[in-house]
């Protein structure tokens, strides 16, 4: 017997309901960073994924209208800062448009000058190798040149909220 629960919806019916459904997929949270000619950018992103091991490729999606896009493109590098459980304030900071999201924040320069954040769960420094414009986003592909695993519990994003793993797995 078919119940109301089985009836499929269309994304165009209600975008908020569609987004809420996408939000049932739990992810980690990253801050993607880059720098070019003295301008530093950082964007909170949960669209990060590993694509290939050999060569080591990763990707993420950036809104095509983002004012940060030209810096990511011109830099030719980006760093993936995988946030640890206690870094929700950094997630919020880099998800909020601002002239200088790095104000009063201690960072070090990574490959291509990409800012590296302290206290992360892991970090991947990449060279931008491809981009693919599709829909309202640009998919940026990076080849990983260096990385660190700091063995900290990651911050989780689920149903539109920041959360912690119920049973933290460290290592
Ligand atoms: C948990 C979380 C994940 C996000 N993931 C993405 C993402 O993958 N791609 C994206 O373009 N924006 C994402 N955003 C929104 C951006 O962080 C936000 O729009 C930010 O202001 C973009 O930086 P900009 O203002 O420099 O363009 C996310 C926000 C949050 C809170």
mmCIF file of C-alpha atoms and ligand atoms in Angstrom:
data_model
loop_
_atom_site.group_PDB
_atom_site.id
_atom_site.type_symbol
_atom_site.label_atom_id
_atom_site.label_comp_id
_atom_site.label_asym_id
_atom_site.label_seq_id
_atom_site.Cartn_x
_atom_site.Cartn_y
_atom_site.Cartn_z
ATOM 1 C CA UNK A 1 0.000 0.000 0.000
ATOM 2 C CA UNK A 2 1.299 3.454 -0.874
ATOM 3 C CA UNK A 3 1.306 5.947 1.993
ATOM 4 C CA UNK A 4 1.594 9.736 1.778
ATOM 5 C CA UNK A 5 5.186 9.320 2.923
ATOM 6 C CA UNK A 6 6.091 7.487 -0.296
ATOM 7 C CA UNK A 7 4.890 10.234 -2.633
ATOM 8 C CA UNK A 8 7.943 11.909 -4.204
ATOM 9 C CA UNK A 9 8.295 15.668 -4.188
ATOM 10 C CA UNK A 10 9.792 17.935 -6.863
ATOM 11 C CA UNK A 11 12.716 20.243 -5.943
ATOM 12 C CA UNK A 12 10.837 23.160 -7.516
ATOM 13 C CA UNK A 13 7.749 22.589 -5.318
ATOM 14 C CA UNK A 14 9.355 24.251 -2.316
ATOM 15 C CA UNK A 15 13.077 25.096 -2.200
ATOM 16 C CA UNK A 16 13.097 25.269 1.602
ATOM 17 C CA UNK A 17 11.703 21.740 1.881
ATOM 18 C CA UNK A 18 14.239 20.586 -0.727
ATOM 19 C CA UNK A 19 17.144 22.174 1.198
ATOM 20 C CA UNK A 20 15.917 20.627 4.427
ATOM 21 C CA UNK A 21 15.948 17.210 2.745
ATOM 22 C CA UNK A 22 19.535 17.741 1.525
ATOM 23 C CA UNK A 23 20.388 18.627 5.122
ATOM 24 C CA UNK A 24 19.645 15.045 6.265
ATOM 25 C CA UNK A 25 23.083 14.155 4.864
ATOM 26 C CA UNK A 26 25.675 14.779 7.615
ATOM 27 C CA UNK A 27 28.973 16.374 6.595
ATOM 28 C CA UNK A 28 32.097 17.812 8.127
ATOM 29 C CA UNK A 29 32.811 21.536 7.759
ATOM 30 C CA UNK A 30 35.782 23.193 6.100
ATOM 31 C CA UNK A 31 37.041 26.730 5.690
ATOM 32 C CA UNK A 32 38.487 27.100 2.190
ATOM 33 C CA UNK A 33 41.142 29.805 1.981
ATOM 34 C CA UNK A 34 43.255 31.506 -0.684
ATOM 35 C CA UNK A 35 45.234 34.717 -1.170
ATOM 36 C CA UNK A 36 46.253 36.847 -4.122
ATOM 37 C CA UNK A 37 48.186 40.129 -4.179
ATOM 38 C CA UNK A 38 47.523 40.838 -0.502
ATOM 39 C CA UNK A 39 43.821 39.915 -0.516
ATOM 40 C CA UNK A 40 42.902 36.929 1.662
ATOM 41 C CA UNK A 41 39.605 35.071 1.318
ATOM 42 C CA UNK A 42 37.979 32.336 3.373
ATOM 43 C CA UNK A 43 34.660 30.573 2.851
ATOM 44 C CA UNK A 44 32.899 28.051 5.102
ATOM 45 C CA UNK A 45 32.037 25.066 2.911
ATOM 46 C CA UNK A 46 30.578 21.618 3.494
ATOM 47 C CA UNK A 47 30.670 20.622 -0.194
ATOM 48 C CA UNK A 48 34.187 19.212 0.216
ATOM 49 C CA UNK A 49 34.875 15.722 -1.147
ATOM 50 C CA UNK A 50 37.777 13.541 -2.136
ATOM 51 C CA UNK A 51 37.717 12.739 -5.869
ATOM 52 C CA UNK A 52 40.801 10.643 -6.615
ATOM 53 C CA UNK A 53 43.717 9.127 -4.678
ATOM 54 C CA UNK A 54 46.213 8.846 -7.560
ATOM 55 C CA UNK A 55 46.525 11.668 -8.297
ATOM 56 C CA UNK A 56 45.216 13.060 -4.966
ATOM 57 C CA UNK A 57 42.315 15.296 -6.069
ATOM 58 C CA UNK A 58 39.660 17.003 -3.952
ATOM 59 C CA UNK A 59 36.757 19.299 -4.853
ATOM 60 C CA UNK A 60 34.310 21.761 -3.402
ATOM 61 C CA UNK A 61 31.591 24.067 -4.777
ATOM 62 C CA UNK A 62 31.516 27.847 -4.497
ATOM 63 C CA UNK A 63 28.515 30.012 -5.340
ATOM 64 C CA UNK A 64 29.265 31.608 -8.728
ATOM 65 C CA UNK A 65 28.351 35.080 -7.430
ATOM 66 C CA UNK A 66 30.775 34.893 -4.473
ATOM 67 C CA UNK A 67 33.049 37.956 -4.226
ATOM 68 C CA UNK A 68 35.784 35.501 -3.140
ATOM 69 C CA UNK A 69 35.774 33.598 -6.454
ATOM 70 C CA UNK A 70 38.263 35.841 -8.333
ATOM 71 C CA UNK A 71 40.851 35.380 -5.547
ATOM 72 C CA UNK A 72 40.481 31.580 -5.594
ATOM 73 C CA UNK A 73 40.887 31.675 -9.385
ATOM 74 C CA UNK A 74 43.837 34.070 -9.518
ATOM 75 C CA UNK A 75 45.689 32.470 -6.617
ATOM 76 C CA UNK A 76 45.795 29.087 -8.325
ATOM 77 C CA UNK A 77 45.912 27.462 -4.865
ATOM 78 C CA UNK A 78 43.513 26.817 -2.025
ATOM 79 C CA UNK A 79 43.813 25.352 1.457
ATOM 80 C CA UNK A 80 41.179 23.098 2.998
ATOM 81 C CA UNK A 81 40.953 23.708 6.750
ATOM 82 C CA UNK A 82 38.825 20.874 8.196
ATOM 83 C CA UNK A 83 37.255 22.324 11.342
ATOM 84 C CA UNK A 84 37.532 20.600 14.720
ATOM 85 C CA UNK A 85 34.541 20.230 17.083
ATOM 86 C CA UNK A 86 35.292 23.449 19.014
ATOM 87 C CA UNK A 87 35.578 25.700 15.930
ATOM 88 C CA UNK A 88 31.919 26.603 15.346
ATOM 89 C CA UNK A 89 32.804 30.327 15.793
ATOM 90 C CA UNK A 90 35.171 30.026 12.797
ATOM 91 C CA UNK A 91 32.446 28.307 10.774
ATOM 92 C CA UNK A 92 30.104 31.235 11.497
ATOM 93 C CA UNK A 93 32.802 33.856 10.882
ATOM 94 C CA UNK A 94 33.684 32.530 7.416
ATOM 95 C CA UNK A 95 30.014 32.029 6.481
ATOM 96 C CA UNK A 96 29.319 35.734 7.077
ATOM 97 C CA UNK A 97 30.239 38.246 4.345
ATOM 98 C CA UNK A 98 32.842 40.766 5.573
ATOM 99 C CA UNK A 99 35.619 42.956 4.135
ATOM 100 C CA UNK A 100 38.289 41.144 6.180
ATOM 101 C CA UNK A 101 37.131 37.854 7.660
ATOM 102 C CA UNK A 102 40.659 37.340 9.065
ATOM 103 C CA UNK A 103 40.675 40.417 11.344
ATOM 104 C CA UNK A 104 42.474 39.608 14.631
ATOM 105 C CA UNK A 105 42.884 35.946 13.685
ATOM 106 C CA UNK A 106 46.272 34.204 13.859
ATOM 107 C CA UNK A 107 47.043 32.387 10.621
ATOM 108 C CA UNK A 108 50.145 31.183 8.818
ATOM 109 C CA UNK A 109 50.749 31.302 5.084
ATOM 110 C CA UNK A 110 50.537 28.016 3.227
ATOM 111 C CA UNK A 111 51.199 27.150 -0.418
ATOM 112 C CA UNK A 112 50.354 30.067 -2.689
ATOM 113 C CA UNK A 113 49.871 32.216 0.452
ATOM 114 C CA UNK A 114 46.630 30.427 1.387
ATOM 115 C CA UNK A 115 45.911 31.168 5.082
ATOM 116 C CA UNK A 116 46.188 28.140 7.392
ATOM 117 C CA UNK A 117 44.002 28.137 10.528
ATOM 118 C CA UNK A 118 45.204 26.804 13.897
ATOM 119 C CA UNK A 119 43.414 24.077 15.835
ATOM 120 C CA UNK A 120 41.887 22.207 12.857
ATOM 121 C CA UNK A 121 41.148 18.486 12.593
ATOM 122 C CA UNK A 122 43.101 18.252 9.326
ATOM 123 C CA UNK A 123 44.441 20.470 6.574
ATOM 124 C CA UNK A 124 45.051 19.973 2.854
ATOM 125 C CA UNK A 125 47.081 22.445 0.764
ATOM 126 C CA UNK A 126 46.231 22.217 -2.908
ATOM 127 C CA UNK A 127 46.979 23.577 -6.326
ATOM 128 C CA UNK A 128 43.861 24.544 -8.290
ATOM 129 C CA UNK A 129 43.856 22.233 -11.317
ATOM 130 C CA UNK A 130 40.338 22.456 -12.804
ATOM 131 C CA UNK A 131 37.127 24.374 -12.433
ATOM 132 C CA UNK A 132 33.702 23.520 -13.749
ATOM 133 C CA UNK A 133 30.893 26.068 -13.874
ATOM 134 C CA UNK A 134 27.504 24.422 -13.497
ATOM 135 C CA UNK A 135 24.127 25.622 -12.237
ATOM 136 C CA UNK A 136 24.623 28.470 -9.780
ATOM 137 C CA UNK A 137 27.976 27.133 -8.487
ATOM 138 C CA UNK A 138 31.571 26.630 -9.628
ATOM 139 C CA UNK A 139 33.218 23.310 -8.780
ATOM 140 C CA UNK A 140 36.885 23.854 -7.857
ATOM 141 C CA UNK A 141 39.271 20.894 -8.089
ATOM 142 C CA UNK A 142 42.559 20.904 -6.186
ATOM 143 C CA UNK A 143 45.509 18.565 -6.338
ATOM 144 C CA UNK A 144 46.798 17.988 -2.800
ATOM 145 C CA UNK A 145 50.486 18.949 -2.431
ATOM 146 C CA UNK A 146 50.784 18.766 1.372
ATOM 147 C CA UNK A 147 48.504 17.763 4.209
ATOM 148 C CA UNK A 148 48.305 17.335 8.012
ATOM 149 C CA UNK A 149 46.078 15.114 10.121
ATOM 150 C CA UNK A 150 45.892 16.630 13.615
ATOM 151 C CA UNK A 151 43.741 13.799 14.997
ATOM 152 C CA UNK A 152 41.132 16.129 16.508
ATOM 153 C CA UNK A 153 37.418 15.361 16.592
ATOM 154 C CA UNK A 154 35.740 17.029 13.570
ATOM 155 C CA UNK A 155 32.857 19.519 13.679
ATOM 156 C CA UNK A 156 29.690 18.079 12.070
ATOM 157 C CA UNK A 157 26.884 19.795 10.098
ATOM 158 C CA UNK A 158 23.491 18.095 10.095
ATOM 159 C CA UNK A 159 19.942 19.418 9.510
ATOM 160 C CA UNK A 160 21.260 22.967 9.261
ATOM 161 C CA UNK A 161 23.059 22.761 12.621
ATOM 162 C CA UNK A 162 26.556 22.420 13.950
ATOM 163 C CA UNK A 163 26.975 19.361 16.144
ATOM 164 C CA UNK A 164 29.417 16.898 17.683
ATOM 165 C CA UNK A 165 29.752 13.192 17.141
ATOM 166 C CA UNK A 166 27.882 11.326 19.861
ATOM 167 C CA UNK A 167 30.724 8.856 20.171
ATOM 168 C CA UNK A 168 33.859 10.780 19.242
ATOM 169 C CA UNK A 169 36.312 8.741 17.209
ATOM 170 C CA UNK A 170 39.796 10.150 17.528
ATOM 171 C CA UNK A 171 42.713 8.950 15.431
HETATM 172 C C1 LIG B 1 28.009 24.807 7.291
HETATM 173 C C2 LIG B 1 28.050 25.694 6.059
HETATM 174 C C3 LIG B 1 28.437 25.149 4.850
HETATM 175 C C4 LIG B 1 28.495 25.954 3.694
HETATM 176 N N1 LIG B 1 28.903 25.399 2.514
HETATM 177 C C5 LIG B 1 29.040 26.174 1.409
HETATM 178 C C6 LIG B 1 29.569 25.629 0.199
HETATM 179 O O1 LIG B 1 29.917 24.450 0.121
HETATM 180 N N2 LIG B 1 29.680 26.467 -0.878
HETATM 181 C C7 LIG B 1 29.308 27.789 -0.811
HETATM 182 O O2 LIG B 1 29.435 28.491 -1.819
HETATM 183 N N3 LIG B 1 28.809 28.328 0.319
HETATM 184 C C8 LIG B 1 28.684 27.558 1.434
HETATM 185 N N4 LIG B 1 28.226 28.092 2.608
HETATM 186 C C9 LIG B 1 27.865 29.514 2.635
HETATM 187 C C10 LIG B 1 29.097 30.413 2.641
HETATM 188 O O3 LIG B 1 29.990 30.094 3.699
HETATM 189 C C11 LIG B 1 28.703 31.896 2.780
HETATM 190 O O4 LIG B 1 27.790 32.223 1.765
HETATM 191 C C12 LIG B 1 29.910 32.826 2.731
HETATM 192 O O5 LIG B 1 29.516 34.137 3.050
HETATM 193 C C13 LIG B 1 30.565 32.817 1.347
HETATM 194 O O6 LIG B 1 31.701 33.651 1.376
HETATM 195 P P1 LIG B 1 31.730 35.014 0.519
HETATM 196 O O7 LIG B 1 30.753 35.925 1.218
HETATM 197 O O8 LIG B 1 33.134 35.452 0.612
HETATM 198 O O9 LIG B 1 31.253 34.630 -0.837
HETATM 199 C C14 LIG B 1 28.153 27.308 3.764
HETATM 200 C C15 LIG B 1 27.760 27.864 5.004
HETATM 201 C C16 LIG B 1 27.722 27.060 6.135
HETATM 202 C C17 LIG B 1 27.327 27.664 7.470
#
